[in-house]
XYZ file of C-alpha atoms in Angstrom:
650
model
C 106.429 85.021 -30.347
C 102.994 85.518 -28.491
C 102.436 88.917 -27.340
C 101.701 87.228 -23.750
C 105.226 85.207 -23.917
C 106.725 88.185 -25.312
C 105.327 89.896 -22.356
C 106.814 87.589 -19.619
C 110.216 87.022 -21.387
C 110.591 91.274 -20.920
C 109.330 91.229 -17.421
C 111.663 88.766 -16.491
C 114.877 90.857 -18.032
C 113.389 93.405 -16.043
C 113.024 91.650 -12.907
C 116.106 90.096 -13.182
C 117.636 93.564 -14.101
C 116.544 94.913 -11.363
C 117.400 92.075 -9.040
C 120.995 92.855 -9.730
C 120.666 96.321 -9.239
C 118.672 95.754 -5.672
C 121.607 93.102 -4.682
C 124.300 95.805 -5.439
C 122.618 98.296 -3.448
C 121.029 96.410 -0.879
C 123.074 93.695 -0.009
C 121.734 93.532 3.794
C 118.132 93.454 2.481
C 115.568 91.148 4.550
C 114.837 88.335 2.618
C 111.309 88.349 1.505
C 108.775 85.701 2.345
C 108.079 82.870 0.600
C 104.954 83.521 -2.838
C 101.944 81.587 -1.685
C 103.108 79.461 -4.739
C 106.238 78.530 -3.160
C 104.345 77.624 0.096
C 102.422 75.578 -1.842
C 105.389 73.499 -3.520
C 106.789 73.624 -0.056
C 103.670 71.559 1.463
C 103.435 69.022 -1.877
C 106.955 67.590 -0.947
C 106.092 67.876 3.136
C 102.716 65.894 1.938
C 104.753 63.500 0.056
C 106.870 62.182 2.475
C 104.779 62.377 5.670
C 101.111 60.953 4.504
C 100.143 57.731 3.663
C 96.838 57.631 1.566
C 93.547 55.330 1.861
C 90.330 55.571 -0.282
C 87.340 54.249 1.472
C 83.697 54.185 0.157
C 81.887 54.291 3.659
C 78.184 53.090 3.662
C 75.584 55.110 5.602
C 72.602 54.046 6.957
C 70.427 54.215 4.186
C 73.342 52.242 2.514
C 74.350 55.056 0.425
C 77.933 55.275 -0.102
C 80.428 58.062 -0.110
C 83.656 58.519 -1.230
C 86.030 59.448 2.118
C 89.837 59.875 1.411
C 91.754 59.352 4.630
C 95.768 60.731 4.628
C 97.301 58.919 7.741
C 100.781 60.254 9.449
C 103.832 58.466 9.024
C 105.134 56.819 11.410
C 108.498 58.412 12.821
C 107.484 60.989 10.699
C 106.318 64.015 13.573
C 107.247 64.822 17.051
C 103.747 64.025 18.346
C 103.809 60.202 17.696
C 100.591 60.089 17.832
C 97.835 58.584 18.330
C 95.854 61.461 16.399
C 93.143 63.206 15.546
C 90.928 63.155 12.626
C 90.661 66.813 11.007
C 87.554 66.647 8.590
C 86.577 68.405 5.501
C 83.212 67.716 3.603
C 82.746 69.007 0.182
C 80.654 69.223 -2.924
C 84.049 70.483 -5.088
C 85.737 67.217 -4.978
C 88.391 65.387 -2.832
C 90.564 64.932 -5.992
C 93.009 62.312 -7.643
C 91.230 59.136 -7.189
C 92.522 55.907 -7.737
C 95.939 56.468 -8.150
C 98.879 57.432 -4.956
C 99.249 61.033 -5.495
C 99.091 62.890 -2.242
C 97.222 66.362 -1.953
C 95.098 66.488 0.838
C 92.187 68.940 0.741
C 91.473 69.675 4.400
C 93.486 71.973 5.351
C 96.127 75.005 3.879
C 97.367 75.395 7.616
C 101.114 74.827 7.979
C 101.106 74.143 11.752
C 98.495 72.092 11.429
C 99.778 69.772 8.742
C 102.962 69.354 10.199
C 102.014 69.029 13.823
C 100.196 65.472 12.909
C 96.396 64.880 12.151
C 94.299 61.666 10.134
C 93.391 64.152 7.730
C 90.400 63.179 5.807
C 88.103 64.418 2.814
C 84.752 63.287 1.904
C 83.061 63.868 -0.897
C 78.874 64.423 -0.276
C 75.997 62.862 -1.565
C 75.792 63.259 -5.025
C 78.569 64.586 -6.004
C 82.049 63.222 -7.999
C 82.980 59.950 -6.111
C 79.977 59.559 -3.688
C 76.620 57.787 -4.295
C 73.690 59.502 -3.826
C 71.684 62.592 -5.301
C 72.877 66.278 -4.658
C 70.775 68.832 -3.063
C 71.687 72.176 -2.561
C 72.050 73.238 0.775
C 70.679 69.503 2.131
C 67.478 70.639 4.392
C 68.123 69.578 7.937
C 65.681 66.832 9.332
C 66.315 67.474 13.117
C 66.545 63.804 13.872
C 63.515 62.639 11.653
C 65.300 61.354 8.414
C 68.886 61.486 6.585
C 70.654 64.929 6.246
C 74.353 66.096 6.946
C 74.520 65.674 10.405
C 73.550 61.727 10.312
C 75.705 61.717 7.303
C 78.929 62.989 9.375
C 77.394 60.848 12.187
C 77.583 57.432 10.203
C 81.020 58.796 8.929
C 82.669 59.465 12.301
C 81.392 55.597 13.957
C 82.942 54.000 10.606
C 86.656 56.109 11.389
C 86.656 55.350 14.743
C 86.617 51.738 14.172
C 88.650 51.101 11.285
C 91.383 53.812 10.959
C 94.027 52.343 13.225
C 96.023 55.116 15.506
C 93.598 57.397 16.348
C 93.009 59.088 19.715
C 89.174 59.464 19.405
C 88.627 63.004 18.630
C 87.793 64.489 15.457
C 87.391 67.966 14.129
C 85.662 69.343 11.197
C 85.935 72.859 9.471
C 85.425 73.570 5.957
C 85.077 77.270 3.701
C 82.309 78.483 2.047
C 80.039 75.657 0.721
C 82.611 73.273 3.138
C 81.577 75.718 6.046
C 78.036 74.787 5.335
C 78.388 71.156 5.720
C 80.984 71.964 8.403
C 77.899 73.604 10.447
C 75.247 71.111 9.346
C 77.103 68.143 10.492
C 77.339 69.391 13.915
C 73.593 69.358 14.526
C 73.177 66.928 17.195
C 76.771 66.107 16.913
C 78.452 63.155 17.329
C 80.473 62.917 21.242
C 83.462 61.980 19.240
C 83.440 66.128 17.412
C 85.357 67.623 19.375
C 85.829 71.050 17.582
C 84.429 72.590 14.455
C 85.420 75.785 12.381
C 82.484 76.852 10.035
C 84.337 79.284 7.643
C 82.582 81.621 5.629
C 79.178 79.051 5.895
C 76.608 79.237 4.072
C 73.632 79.453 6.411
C 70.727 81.212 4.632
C 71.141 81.750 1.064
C 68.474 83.816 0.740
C 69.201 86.164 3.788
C 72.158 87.714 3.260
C 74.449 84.709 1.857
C 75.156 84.310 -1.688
C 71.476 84.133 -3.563
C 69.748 87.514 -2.412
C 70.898 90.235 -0.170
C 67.615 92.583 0.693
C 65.434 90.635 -1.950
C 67.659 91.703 -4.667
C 69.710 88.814 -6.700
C 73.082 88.853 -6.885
C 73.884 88.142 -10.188
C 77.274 88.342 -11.377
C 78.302 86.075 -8.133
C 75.707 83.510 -9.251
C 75.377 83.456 -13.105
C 79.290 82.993 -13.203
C 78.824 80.019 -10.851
C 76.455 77.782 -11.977
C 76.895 78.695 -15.883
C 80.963 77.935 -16.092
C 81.326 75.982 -13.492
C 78.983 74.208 -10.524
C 76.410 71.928 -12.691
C 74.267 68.265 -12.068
C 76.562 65.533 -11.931
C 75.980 61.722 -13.061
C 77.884 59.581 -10.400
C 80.354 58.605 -9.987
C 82.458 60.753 -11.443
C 86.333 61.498 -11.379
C 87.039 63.769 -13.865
C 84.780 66.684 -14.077
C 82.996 66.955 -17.744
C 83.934 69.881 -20.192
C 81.647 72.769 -20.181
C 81.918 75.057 -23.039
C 79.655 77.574 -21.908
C 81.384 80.729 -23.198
C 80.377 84.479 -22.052
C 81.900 85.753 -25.198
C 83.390 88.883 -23.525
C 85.027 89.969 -20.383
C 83.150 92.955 -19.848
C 80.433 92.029 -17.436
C 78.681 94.641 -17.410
C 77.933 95.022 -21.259
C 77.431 91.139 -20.946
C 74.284 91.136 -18.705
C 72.998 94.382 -19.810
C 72.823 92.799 -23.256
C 71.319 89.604 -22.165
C 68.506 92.054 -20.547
C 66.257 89.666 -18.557
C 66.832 87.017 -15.909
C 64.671 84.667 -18.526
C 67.310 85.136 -21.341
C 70.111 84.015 -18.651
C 67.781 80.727 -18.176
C 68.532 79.346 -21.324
C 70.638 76.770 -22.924
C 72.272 80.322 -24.322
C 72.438 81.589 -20.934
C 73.999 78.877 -19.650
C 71.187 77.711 -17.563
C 71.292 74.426 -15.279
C 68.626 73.148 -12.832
C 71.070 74.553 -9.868
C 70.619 78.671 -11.546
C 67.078 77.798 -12.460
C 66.254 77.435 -8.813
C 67.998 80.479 -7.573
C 66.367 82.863 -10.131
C 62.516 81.319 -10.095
C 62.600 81.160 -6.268
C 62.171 85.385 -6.010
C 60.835 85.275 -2.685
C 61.568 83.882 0.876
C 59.216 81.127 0.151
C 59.355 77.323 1.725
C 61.873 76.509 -0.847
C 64.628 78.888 0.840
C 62.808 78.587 4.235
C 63.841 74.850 4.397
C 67.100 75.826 3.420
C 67.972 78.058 6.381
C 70.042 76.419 8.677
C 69.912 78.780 11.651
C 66.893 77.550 13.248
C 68.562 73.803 13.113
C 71.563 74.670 14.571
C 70.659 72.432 18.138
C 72.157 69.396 20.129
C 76.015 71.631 19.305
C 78.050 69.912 21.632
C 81.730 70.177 20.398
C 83.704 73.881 20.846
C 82.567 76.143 17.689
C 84.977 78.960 16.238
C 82.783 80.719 13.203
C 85.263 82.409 11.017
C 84.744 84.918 8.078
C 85.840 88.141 7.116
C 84.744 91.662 7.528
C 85.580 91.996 3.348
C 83.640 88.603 2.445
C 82.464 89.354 -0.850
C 80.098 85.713 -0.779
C 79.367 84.861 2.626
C 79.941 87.474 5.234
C 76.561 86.796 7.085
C 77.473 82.934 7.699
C 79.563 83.374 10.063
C 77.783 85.533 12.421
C 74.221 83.995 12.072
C 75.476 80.499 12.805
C 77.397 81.725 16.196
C 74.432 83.609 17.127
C 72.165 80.614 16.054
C 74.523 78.135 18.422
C 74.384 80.372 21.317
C 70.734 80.666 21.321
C 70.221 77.020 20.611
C 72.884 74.854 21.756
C 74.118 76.280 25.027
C 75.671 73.286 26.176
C 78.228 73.491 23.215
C 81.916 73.438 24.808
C 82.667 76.638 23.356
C 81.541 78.872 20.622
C 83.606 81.734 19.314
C 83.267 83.896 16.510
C 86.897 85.098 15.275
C 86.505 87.852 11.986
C 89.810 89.534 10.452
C 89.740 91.729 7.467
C 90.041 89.244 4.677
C 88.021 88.310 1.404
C 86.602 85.104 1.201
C 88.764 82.445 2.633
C 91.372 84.700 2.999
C 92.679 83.790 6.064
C 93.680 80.132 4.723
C 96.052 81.492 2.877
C 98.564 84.818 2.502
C 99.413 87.216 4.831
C 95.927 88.992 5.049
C 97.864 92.634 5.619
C 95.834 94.332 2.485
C 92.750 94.510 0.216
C 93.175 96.597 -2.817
C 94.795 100.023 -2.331
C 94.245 99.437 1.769
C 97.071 98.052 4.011
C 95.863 96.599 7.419
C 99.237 97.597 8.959
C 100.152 93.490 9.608
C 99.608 89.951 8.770
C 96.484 89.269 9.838
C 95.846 86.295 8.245
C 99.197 84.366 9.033
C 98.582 85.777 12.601
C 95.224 83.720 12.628
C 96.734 80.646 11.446
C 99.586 80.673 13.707
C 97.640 81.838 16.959
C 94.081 81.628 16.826
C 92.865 78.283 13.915
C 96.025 75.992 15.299
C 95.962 76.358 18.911
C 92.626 75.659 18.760
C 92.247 72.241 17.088
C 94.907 71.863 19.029
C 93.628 71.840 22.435
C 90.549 70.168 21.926
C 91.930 67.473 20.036
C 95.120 66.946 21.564
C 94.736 68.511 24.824
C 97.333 70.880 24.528
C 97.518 73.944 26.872
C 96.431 77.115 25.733
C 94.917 80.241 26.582
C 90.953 80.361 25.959
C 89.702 82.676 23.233
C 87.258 85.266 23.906
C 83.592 84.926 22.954
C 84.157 87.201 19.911
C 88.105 88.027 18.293
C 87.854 90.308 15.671
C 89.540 92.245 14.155
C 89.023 96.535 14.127
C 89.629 97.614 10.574
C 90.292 101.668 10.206
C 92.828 101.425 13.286
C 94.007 98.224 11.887
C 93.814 96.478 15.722
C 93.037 93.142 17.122
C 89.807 93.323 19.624
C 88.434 90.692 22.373
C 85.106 91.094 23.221
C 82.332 88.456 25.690
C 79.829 89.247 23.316
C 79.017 90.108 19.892
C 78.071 92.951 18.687
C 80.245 94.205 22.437
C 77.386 94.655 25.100
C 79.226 98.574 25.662
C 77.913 99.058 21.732
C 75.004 102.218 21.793
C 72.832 102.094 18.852
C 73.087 105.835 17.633
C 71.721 107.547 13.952
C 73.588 109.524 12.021
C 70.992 111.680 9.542
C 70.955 113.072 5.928
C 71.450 116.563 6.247
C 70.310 119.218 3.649
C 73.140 120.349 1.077
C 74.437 116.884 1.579
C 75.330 116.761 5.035
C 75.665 113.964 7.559
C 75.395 114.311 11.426
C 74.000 112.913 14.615
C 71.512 115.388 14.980
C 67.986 115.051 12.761
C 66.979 117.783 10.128
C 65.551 120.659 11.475
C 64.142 122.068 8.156
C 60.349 121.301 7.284
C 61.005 120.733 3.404
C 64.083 119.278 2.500
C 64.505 116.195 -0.038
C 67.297 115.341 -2.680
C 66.219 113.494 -6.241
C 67.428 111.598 -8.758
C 66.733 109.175 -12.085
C 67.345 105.886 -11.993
C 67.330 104.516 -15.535
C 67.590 100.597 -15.788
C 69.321 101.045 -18.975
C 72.066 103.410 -17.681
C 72.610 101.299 -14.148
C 75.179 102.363 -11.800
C 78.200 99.929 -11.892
C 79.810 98.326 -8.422
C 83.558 99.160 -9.949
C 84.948 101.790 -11.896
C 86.591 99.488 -14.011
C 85.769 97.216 -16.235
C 86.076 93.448 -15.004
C 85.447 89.655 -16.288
C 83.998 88.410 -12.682
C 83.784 89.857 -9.369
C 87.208 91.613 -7.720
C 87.390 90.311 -4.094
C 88.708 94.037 -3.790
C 85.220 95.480 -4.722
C 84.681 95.303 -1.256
C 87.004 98.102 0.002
C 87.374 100.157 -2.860
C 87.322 103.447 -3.565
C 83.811 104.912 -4.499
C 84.608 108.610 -5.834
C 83.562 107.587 -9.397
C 79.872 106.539 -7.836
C 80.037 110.070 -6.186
C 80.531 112.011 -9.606
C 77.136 110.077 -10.741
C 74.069 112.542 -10.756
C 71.951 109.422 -10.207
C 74.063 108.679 -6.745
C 73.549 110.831 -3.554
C 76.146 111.658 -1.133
C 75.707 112.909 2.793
C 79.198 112.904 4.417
C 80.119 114.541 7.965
C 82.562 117.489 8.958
C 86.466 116.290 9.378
C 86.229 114.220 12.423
C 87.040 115.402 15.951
C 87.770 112.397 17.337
C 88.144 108.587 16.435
C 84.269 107.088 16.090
C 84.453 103.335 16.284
C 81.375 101.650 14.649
C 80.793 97.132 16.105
C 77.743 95.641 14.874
C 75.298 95.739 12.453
C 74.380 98.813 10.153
C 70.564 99.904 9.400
C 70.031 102.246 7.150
C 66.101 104.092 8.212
C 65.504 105.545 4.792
C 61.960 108.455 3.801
C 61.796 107.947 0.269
C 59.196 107.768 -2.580
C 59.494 106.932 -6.075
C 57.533 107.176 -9.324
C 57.489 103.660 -9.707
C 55.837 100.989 -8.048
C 59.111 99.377 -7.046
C 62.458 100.460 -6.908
C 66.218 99.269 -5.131
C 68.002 101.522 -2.593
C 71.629 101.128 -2.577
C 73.171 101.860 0.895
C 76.886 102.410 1.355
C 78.791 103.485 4.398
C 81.871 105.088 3.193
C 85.190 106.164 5.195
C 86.974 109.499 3.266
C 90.564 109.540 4.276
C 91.410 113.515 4.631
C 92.599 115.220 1.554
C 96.162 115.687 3.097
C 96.786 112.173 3.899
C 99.762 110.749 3.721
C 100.554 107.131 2.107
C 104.422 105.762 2.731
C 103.942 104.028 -0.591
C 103.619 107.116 -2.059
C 107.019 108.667 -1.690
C 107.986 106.164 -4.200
C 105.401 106.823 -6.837
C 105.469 110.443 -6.838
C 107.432 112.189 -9.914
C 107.840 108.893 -11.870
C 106.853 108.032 -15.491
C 104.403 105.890 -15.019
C 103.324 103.674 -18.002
C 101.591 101.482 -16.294
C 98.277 101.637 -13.893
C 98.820 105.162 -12.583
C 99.123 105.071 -9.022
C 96.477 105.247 -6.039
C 96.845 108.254 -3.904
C 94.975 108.146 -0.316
C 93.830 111.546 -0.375
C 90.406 112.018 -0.059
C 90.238 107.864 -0.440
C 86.031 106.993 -0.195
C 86.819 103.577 1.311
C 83.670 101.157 1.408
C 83.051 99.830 4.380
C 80.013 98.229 3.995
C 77.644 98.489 1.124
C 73.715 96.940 0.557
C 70.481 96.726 -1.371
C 67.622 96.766 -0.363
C 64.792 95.869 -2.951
C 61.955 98.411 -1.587
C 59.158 95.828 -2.310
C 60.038 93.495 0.698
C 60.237 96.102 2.559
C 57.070 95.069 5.030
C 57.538 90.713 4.417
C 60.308 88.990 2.511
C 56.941 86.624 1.330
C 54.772 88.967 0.419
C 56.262 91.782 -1.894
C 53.962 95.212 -1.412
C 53.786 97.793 -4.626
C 55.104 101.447 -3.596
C 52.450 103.784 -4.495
C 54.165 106.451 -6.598
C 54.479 109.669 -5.196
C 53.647 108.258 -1.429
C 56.292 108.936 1.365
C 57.261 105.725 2.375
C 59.721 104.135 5.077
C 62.183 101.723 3.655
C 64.500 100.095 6.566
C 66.713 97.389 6.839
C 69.761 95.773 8.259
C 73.480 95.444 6.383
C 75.966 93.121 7.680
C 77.911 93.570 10.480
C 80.685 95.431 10.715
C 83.904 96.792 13.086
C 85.593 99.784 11.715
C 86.873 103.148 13.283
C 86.936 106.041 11.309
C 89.726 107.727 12.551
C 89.943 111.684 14.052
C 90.200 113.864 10.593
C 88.288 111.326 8.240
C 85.174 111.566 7.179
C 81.383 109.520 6.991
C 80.087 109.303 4.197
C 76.779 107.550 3.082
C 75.873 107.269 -0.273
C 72.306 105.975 -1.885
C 71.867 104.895 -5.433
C 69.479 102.321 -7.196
C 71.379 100.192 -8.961
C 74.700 98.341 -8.523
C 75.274 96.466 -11.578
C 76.316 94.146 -12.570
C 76.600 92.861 -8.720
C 72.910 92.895 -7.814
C 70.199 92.291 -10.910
C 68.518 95.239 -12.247
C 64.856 96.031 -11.028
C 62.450 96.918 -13.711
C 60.994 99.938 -10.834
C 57.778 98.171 -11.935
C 56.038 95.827 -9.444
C 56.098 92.141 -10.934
C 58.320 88.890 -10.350
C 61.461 89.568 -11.987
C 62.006 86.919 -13.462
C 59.463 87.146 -15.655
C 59.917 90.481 -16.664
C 60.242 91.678 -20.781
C 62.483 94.065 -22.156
C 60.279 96.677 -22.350
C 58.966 96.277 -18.578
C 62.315 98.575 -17.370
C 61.377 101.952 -16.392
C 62.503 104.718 -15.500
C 61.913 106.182 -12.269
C 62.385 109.186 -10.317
C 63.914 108.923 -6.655
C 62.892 110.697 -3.661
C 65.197 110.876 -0.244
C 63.748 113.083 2.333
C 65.820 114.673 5.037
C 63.356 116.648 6.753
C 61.014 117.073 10.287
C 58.728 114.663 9.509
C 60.264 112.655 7.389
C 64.162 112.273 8.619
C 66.301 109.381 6.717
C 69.399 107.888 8.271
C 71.470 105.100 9.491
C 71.579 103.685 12.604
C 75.096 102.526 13.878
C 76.496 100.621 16.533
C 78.814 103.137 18.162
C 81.524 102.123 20.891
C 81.683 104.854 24.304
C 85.229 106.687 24.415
């Protein structure tokens, strides 16, 4: 017997063991709620018997055809007998099972919505699996002067209008992730017939923020496990996706990329390489080639009700969501609505779970079943089928830290006061600035020694990375830590964080690692933890709160762009230099008794690439072009570091 089979065969005499134990002693206990695999068997069969599928190969108007899967409602089937809606999804990741009469629609995970009765339909985009056409990423908006996603979703919507019998003339769109981009490109001088569109987790600027490069720094892992295993050129068509047998040969990440040293040795046929990576890692800069590629400035001619979704713990896209409401609101005015709804989920967790946790930290409900039930349902619902509801706000997000929902008319909330809290000598934090004339804190940052983004060891990114605990980056000596007194009362932070850092180095470029950190008091107490304490425990040990360092937010910032994201600028070693920037937003409250703490490092590996702390293009750099470098924060007079926060009035 395999030692995983032997494995499951024990932990199911154990779980069935102690199912008859619980039933003995528990017989009134609540029944739990259904595994998200259960839900999912649950929909198959509701699928089954309530969908009819069509496969259509619609012609757009460079005749250029793509592959469009249409699932239509069954007569008899639902209470609303229709006519109905179309709900839309666009992808590059496949509509699935062509040619044959299985049903699986890939729209939407929403319960309410599935069985309240849409036309749900999939499409696959240019170039990829089923569709005609050549792929490329992030397709550059033309603003009305040639062929892109919106006259794409344009040619689509005319074609279901007139040929998909039953429908009521509305359609909606929403998509997550690379779906959310095409979800927000297609609305560009949208079609009448859009009536409402949900960009989840969008892409919007891969360069700025989104998955490529956060502060000019590459995010590695997140890419290189991408493109390598998984998203690669296609010939079309194509219905069954071709083997790759690119192999990393361990699961330790981090001893994997430190061993394949260079961004050049990851852009090989060892590597992994495809055209796709290629691109990301030669493109270093914000030149034209990412420029083109930003969506935001495109985002004009909106006319059907926006809701931007994403999550506050979105380890992929968390600045989509934000940038392309702001984007609509400054450009497209005349849009029905436009709402920007955040909860504290990972990427595209509110399609599916309950949403009430994130590693060792409980939200205190179901967020995410809350947001399919009340917030994503009603509205498709009203402005497709004109059913009564109660508007949302301009911004309904959710307040991690006191674990609250919050309705705002604007986002970040107009009452929001920019304040700074400062480094303090001997590692403080406070509001007030340094007072001493001569005050500083060092470290080395070694390239071959690079601080890791997890204390543990891990095969791809943990979604949980995001919240998790950071006292093993405290006990670094190449990681500095400024955290406030115990708290007096509750400070509530809504908006973006900016980090105003006096620092030199002895190299000519280096990363600054900013983290904003909540430190639950050292007395804290967990209700899980009345059933952990005084057990054996031969397992994972377990998590205790106290003195928790919860990440709340956490950033590099690749020193070099720190005057143009075109024009990279040498530090000049030695020099006192300002280095300031903006994190992603965020809405947390760190509650009366806690602590702030900010940490600064200059690495984060294998997350974000190493930086030689040399001043060249990365991704040319050798082996032997890693340095060493020694760190300078200042916290004094004349040279006070910080981070500016947006602070809500009592």
């Amino acid at each position: 017997m395999g030692v995983a089979l032997k494995s499951a065969v024990m932990a199911g005499v154990f779980l069935g063991s102690l199912a008859i134990a619980s039933a003995q002693t528990q017989a009134t206990a609540p029944t739990p709620p259904p595994s998200p695999q259960q839900r999912m068997r649950e929909m198959a069969e509701f699928t089954k018997t309530h969908y009819t599928k069509h496969e259509y190969r619609i012609a757009m108007r460079d005749g250029v055809k793509l592959y469009t899967v249409v699932y239509t409602p069954v007569a008899g089937q639902f209470s609303d007998p229709g006519p109905y809606p179309f709900m839309m999804s666009r992808t590059p990741y496949s509509c699935g099972n062509y040619g044959n009469d299985v049903i699986q629609p890939r729209v939407t995970n929403n319960t309410t919505l599935l069985k309240s009765g849409y036309i749900l339909v999939c499409q696959d985009v240019r170039g990829r699996w089923e569709s005609e056409g050549k792929w490329v990423e992030m397709t550059p908006s033309k603003d009305g002067k040639g062929i892109d996603e919106s006259t794409d979703m344009y040619d689509t919507v005319e074609w279901l209008l007139k040929n998909v019998p039953a429908n009521n003339g509305n359609v909606g769109i929403q998509g997550i992730s690379y779906p959310g981009f095409y979800t927000a490109a297609s609305i560009v001088d949208s079609h009448p017939a859009i009536k409402a569109a949900s960009p989840q987790a969008p892409i919007i600027d891969l360069w700025m923020g989104d998955d490529a490069y956060h502060g000019g720094a590459f995010m590695l892992d997140g890419n290189h496990s991408f493109y390598a295993p998984f998203f690669a050129p296609q010939k079309n068509p194509l219905k069954v996706e071709p083997k790759n047998d690119f192999d990393f040969g361990t699961k330790d990440m981090y001893a994997y990329y430190l061993g394949m040293q260079t961004l050049a040795n990851l852009d090989t046929p060892k590597g992994g390489t495809n055209e796709y990576f290629h691109d990301q890692i030669v493109h270093t800069t914000y030149d034209s080639y990412w420029q083109e590629r930003n969506l935001a400035p495109h985002m004009h001619g909106v006319k059907t009700a926006v809701m931007a979704v994403g999550g506050w713990f979105d380890a992929e896209d968390l600045s989509g969501p934000v940038k392309v409401f702001h984007a609509i609101d400054k450009l497209s005015p005349e849009a029905a609505a436009n709402t920007l709804v955040e909860g504290p989920w990972v990427h595209g967790g509110w399609a599916r779970g309950p949403g009430s946790s994130l590693g060792d930290i409980n939200f205190g409900s179901e967020a995410g079943t809350f947001y399919r039930e009340n917030i994503e349902a009603p509205f498709f619902a009203h402005y497709l089928k004109n059913v009564d509801w109660t508007p949302l706000p301009k911004a309904y997000v959710f307040e991690t830290g006191s674990n609250v929902w919050k309705k705002y008319d604007a986002w970040p909330p107009k009452q929001a006061v920019a304040k700074t809290i400062y480094f303090q000598p001997h590692g403080g934090l406070a509001w007030t600035e340094p007072q001493e004339r001569d005050s500083k804190d060092e470290y080395v940052s070694d390239p071959a020694h690079p601080v890791p983004f997890t204390e543990y060891t891990t095969d791809d990114i943990p979604q949980r990375y995001m919240d998790d605990d950071q006292r093993f980056a405290a006990r670094r000596p190449d990681v500095l830590v400024y955290e406030t007194e115990p708290l007096t009362e509750d400070v509530t932070v809504a908006g973006p964080v900016k980090p105003k850092l006096k620092i030199a180095s002895t190299g000519t470029d280096s990363d600054f690692v900013v983290k904003l950190i909540d430190v639950y008091p050292n007395d804290y107490k967990d209700a899980s933890e009345d059933e952990a304490e005084g057990k054996h425990v031969t397992a994972a040990p377990p998590v205790f709160l106290q003195g928790y360092e919860m990440m709340v937010r956490g950033e590099p910032m690749r020193a070099k762009f720190r005057n143009s994201w075109e024009k990279p600028e040498p530090l000049a070693p030695g020099k006192v230099t300002e280095v300031e920037f903006t994190m992603q937003d965020v809405n947390h409250t760190f509650l009366k008794g806690h602590r702030i703490m900010v940490q600064v490092q200059s690495s984060w590996f294998p997350l974000v690439d190493r930086n030689p702390q040399t001043f060249e293009d990365i991704f040319t750099a050798k082996p032997e072009d890693f340095k060493k470098a020694t760190e300078t924060v200042f916290h004094q007079v004349d040279a006070a570091s910080g981070v500016e926060l947006m602070v809500l009035p009592k």
